[in-house]
GROMACS .gro file of C-alpha atoms in nm:
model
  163
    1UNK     CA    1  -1.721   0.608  -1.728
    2UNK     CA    2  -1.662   0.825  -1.441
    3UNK     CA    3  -1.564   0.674  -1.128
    4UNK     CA    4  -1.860   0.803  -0.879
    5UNK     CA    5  -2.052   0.636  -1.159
    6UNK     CA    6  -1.897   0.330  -1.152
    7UNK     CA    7  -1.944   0.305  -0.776
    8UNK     CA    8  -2.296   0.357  -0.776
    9UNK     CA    9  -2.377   0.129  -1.046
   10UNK     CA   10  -2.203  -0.143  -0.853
   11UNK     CA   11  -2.398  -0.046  -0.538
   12UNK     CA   12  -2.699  -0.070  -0.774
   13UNK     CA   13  -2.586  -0.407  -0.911
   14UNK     CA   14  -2.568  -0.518  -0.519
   15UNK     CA   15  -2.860  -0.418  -0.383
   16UNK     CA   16  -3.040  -0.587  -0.717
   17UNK     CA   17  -2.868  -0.895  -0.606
   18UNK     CA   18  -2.976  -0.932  -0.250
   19UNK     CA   19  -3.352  -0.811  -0.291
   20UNK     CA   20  -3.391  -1.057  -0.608
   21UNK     CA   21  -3.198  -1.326  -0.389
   22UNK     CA   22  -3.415  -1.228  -0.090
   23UNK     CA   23  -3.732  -1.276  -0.320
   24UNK     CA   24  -3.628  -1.596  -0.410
   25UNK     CA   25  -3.541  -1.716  -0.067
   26UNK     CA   26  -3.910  -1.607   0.056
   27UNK     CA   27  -4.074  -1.794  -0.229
   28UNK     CA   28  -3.893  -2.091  -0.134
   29UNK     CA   29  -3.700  -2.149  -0.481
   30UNK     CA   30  -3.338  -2.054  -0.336
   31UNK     CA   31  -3.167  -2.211  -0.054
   32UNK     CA   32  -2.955  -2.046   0.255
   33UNK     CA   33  -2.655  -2.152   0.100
   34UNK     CA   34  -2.713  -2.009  -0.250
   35UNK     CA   35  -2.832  -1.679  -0.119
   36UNK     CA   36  -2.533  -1.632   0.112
   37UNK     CA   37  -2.305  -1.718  -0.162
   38UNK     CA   38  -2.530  -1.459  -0.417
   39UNK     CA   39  -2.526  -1.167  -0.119
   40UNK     CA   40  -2.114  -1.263  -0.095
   41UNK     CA   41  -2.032  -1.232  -0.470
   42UNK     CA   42  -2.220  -0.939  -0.500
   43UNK     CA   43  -2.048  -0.763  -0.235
   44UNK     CA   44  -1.696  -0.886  -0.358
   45UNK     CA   45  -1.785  -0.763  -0.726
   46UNK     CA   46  -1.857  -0.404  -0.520
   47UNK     CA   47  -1.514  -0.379  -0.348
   48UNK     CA   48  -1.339  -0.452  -0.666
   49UNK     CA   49  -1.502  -0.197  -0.852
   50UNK     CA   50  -1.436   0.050  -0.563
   51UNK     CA   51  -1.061  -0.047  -0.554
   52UNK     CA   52  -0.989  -0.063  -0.920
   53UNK     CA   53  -1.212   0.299  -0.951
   54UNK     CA   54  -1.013   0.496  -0.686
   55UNK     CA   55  -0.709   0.612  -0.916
   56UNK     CA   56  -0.755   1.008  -0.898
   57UNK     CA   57  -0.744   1.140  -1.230
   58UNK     CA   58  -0.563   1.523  -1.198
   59UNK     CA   59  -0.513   1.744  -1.454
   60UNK     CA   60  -0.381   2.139  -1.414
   61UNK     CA   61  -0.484   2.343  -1.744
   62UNK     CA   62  -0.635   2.659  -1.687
   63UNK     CA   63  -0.768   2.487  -1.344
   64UNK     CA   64  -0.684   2.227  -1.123
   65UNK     CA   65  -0.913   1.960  -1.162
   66UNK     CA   66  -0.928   1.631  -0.928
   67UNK     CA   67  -1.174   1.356  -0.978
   68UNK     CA   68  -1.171   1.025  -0.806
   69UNK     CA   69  -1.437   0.800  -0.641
   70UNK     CA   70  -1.515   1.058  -0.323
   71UNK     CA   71  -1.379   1.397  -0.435
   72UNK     CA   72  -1.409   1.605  -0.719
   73UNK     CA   73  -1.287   1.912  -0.679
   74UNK     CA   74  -1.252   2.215  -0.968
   75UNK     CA   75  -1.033   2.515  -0.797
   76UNK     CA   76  -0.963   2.776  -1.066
   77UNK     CA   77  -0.583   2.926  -1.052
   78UNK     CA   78  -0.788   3.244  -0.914
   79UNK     CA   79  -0.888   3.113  -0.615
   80UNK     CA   80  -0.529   2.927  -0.486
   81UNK     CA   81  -0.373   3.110  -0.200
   82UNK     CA   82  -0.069   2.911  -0.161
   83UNK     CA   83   0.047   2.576  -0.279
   84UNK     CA   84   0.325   2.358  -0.129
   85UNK     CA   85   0.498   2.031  -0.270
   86UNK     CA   86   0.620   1.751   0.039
   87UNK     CA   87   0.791   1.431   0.000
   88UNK     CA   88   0.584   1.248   0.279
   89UNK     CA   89   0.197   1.318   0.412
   90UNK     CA   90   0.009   1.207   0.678
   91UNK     CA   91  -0.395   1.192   0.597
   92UNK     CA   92  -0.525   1.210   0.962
   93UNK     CA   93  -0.860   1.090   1.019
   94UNK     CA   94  -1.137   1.005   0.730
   95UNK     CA   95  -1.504   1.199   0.805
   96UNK     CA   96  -1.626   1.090   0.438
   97UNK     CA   97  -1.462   0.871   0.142
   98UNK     CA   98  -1.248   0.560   0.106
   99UNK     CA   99  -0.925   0.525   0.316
  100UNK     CA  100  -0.694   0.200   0.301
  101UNK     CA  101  -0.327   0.131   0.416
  102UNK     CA  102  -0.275   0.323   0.043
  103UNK     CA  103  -0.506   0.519  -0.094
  104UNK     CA  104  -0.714   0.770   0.026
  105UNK     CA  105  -0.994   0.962  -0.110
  106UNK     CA  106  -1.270   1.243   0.036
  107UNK     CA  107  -1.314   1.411   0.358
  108UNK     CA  108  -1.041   1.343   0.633
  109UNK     CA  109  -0.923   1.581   0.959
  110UNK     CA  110  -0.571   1.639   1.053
  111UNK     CA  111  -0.438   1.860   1.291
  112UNK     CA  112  -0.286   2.093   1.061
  113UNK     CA  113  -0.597   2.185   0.793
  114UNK     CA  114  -0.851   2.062   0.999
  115UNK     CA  115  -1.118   1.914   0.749
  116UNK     CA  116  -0.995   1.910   0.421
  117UNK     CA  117  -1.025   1.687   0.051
  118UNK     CA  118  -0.744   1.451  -0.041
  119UNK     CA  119  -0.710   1.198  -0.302
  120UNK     CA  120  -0.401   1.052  -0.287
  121UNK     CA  121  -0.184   0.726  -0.343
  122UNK     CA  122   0.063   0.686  -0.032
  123UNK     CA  123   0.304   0.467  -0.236
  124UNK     CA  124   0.409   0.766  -0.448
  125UNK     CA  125   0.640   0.984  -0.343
  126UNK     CA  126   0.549   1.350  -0.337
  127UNK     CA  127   0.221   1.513  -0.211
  128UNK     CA  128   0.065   1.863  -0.345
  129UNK     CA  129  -0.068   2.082  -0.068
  130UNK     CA  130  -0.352   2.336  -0.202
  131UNK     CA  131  -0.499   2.585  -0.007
  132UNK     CA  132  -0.787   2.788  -0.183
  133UNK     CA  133  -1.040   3.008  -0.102
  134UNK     CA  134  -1.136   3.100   0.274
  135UNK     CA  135  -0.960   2.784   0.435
  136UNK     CA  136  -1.010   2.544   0.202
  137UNK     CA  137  -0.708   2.305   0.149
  138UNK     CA  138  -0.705   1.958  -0.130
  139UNK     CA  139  -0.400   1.744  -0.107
  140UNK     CA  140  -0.334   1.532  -0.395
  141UNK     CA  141  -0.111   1.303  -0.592
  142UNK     CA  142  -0.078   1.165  -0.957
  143UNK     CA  143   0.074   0.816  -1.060
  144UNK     CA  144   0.412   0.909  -1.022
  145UNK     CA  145   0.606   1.170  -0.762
  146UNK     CA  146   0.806   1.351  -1.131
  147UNK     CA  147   0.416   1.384  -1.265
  148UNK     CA  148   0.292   1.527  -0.914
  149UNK     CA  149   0.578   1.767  -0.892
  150UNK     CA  150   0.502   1.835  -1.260
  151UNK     CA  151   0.166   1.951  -1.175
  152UNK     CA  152   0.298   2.114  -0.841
  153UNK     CA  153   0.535   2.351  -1.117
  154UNK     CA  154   0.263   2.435  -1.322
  155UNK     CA  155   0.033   2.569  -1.040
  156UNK     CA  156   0.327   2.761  -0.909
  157UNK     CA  157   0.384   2.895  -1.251
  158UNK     CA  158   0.017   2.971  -1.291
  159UNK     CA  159   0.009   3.173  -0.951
  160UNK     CA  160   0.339   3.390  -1.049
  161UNK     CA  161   0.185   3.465  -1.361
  162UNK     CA  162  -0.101   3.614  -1.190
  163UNK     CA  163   0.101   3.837  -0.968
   0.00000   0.00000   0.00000
């Protein structure tokens, strides 16, 4: 199943939970306590669905292809205008998405691109910097920093191949 999926059948499980708890609680057959306790589980089952969901899945064959809970992003080898490879990254600010002391995924601001999508893991070493079409940029990771600089070779390769 595809993590944007995932998410929003969670959110669908939670909001089933605390109408049908609500409903309950107005017809007098469900307590405070039980409800509260309903409404808390639900939630928790949502954040670990969101957590265990964020892993960006990457590949680079023919395109570069990023999925993960908040972006998914398809930028053909056409449309790259440069692409860089750094040891260290600092997200700036989230607009849209998920961002923990970790991972982050989606929208975010920095001062150098501005707005621009990321899905990356902060705990591995090596970022991929990928600027596309007018002033588009996606920075990424995969689960390791050889795999990411892996994938940071091929797109290279790809855009010399072109020239």
């Amino acid at each position: 199943m595809r993590p944007l999926t995932v998410v929003f059948f969670s959110l669908g499980i939670l909001i089933g939970v605390v109408v049908s708890s609500n409903i309950l609680f107005v017809q007098g057959t469900i307590g405070e306590i039980e409800m509260l306790l309903l409404c808390v589980a639900a939630i928790l089952l949502f954040t670990v669905v969101m957590v265990l969901t964020l892993n960006a899945r990457v590949t680079v064959e023919g395109a570069i292809f990023v999925s993960s809970s908040f972006t998914q992003v398809c930028i053909p080898f056409d449309a790259v205008t440069d692409v860089e490879f750094r040891q260290t990254f600092s997200p700036g600010l989230k607009i849209a998405g998920y961002g923990s002391l970790h991972r982050h995924t989606g929208v975010y601001s920095n001062k150098e691109f501005k707005r621009y999508r990321i899905a990356v893991d902060t705990r591995v070493a090596g970022f991929v910097i990928v600027k596309y079409g007018q002033n588009d940029v996606l920075v990424f990771n995969s689960v390791d920093g050889q795999t990411t600089y892996s994938m940071f070779a091929s797109i290279q390769s790809a855009l010399k191949e072109r020239q």
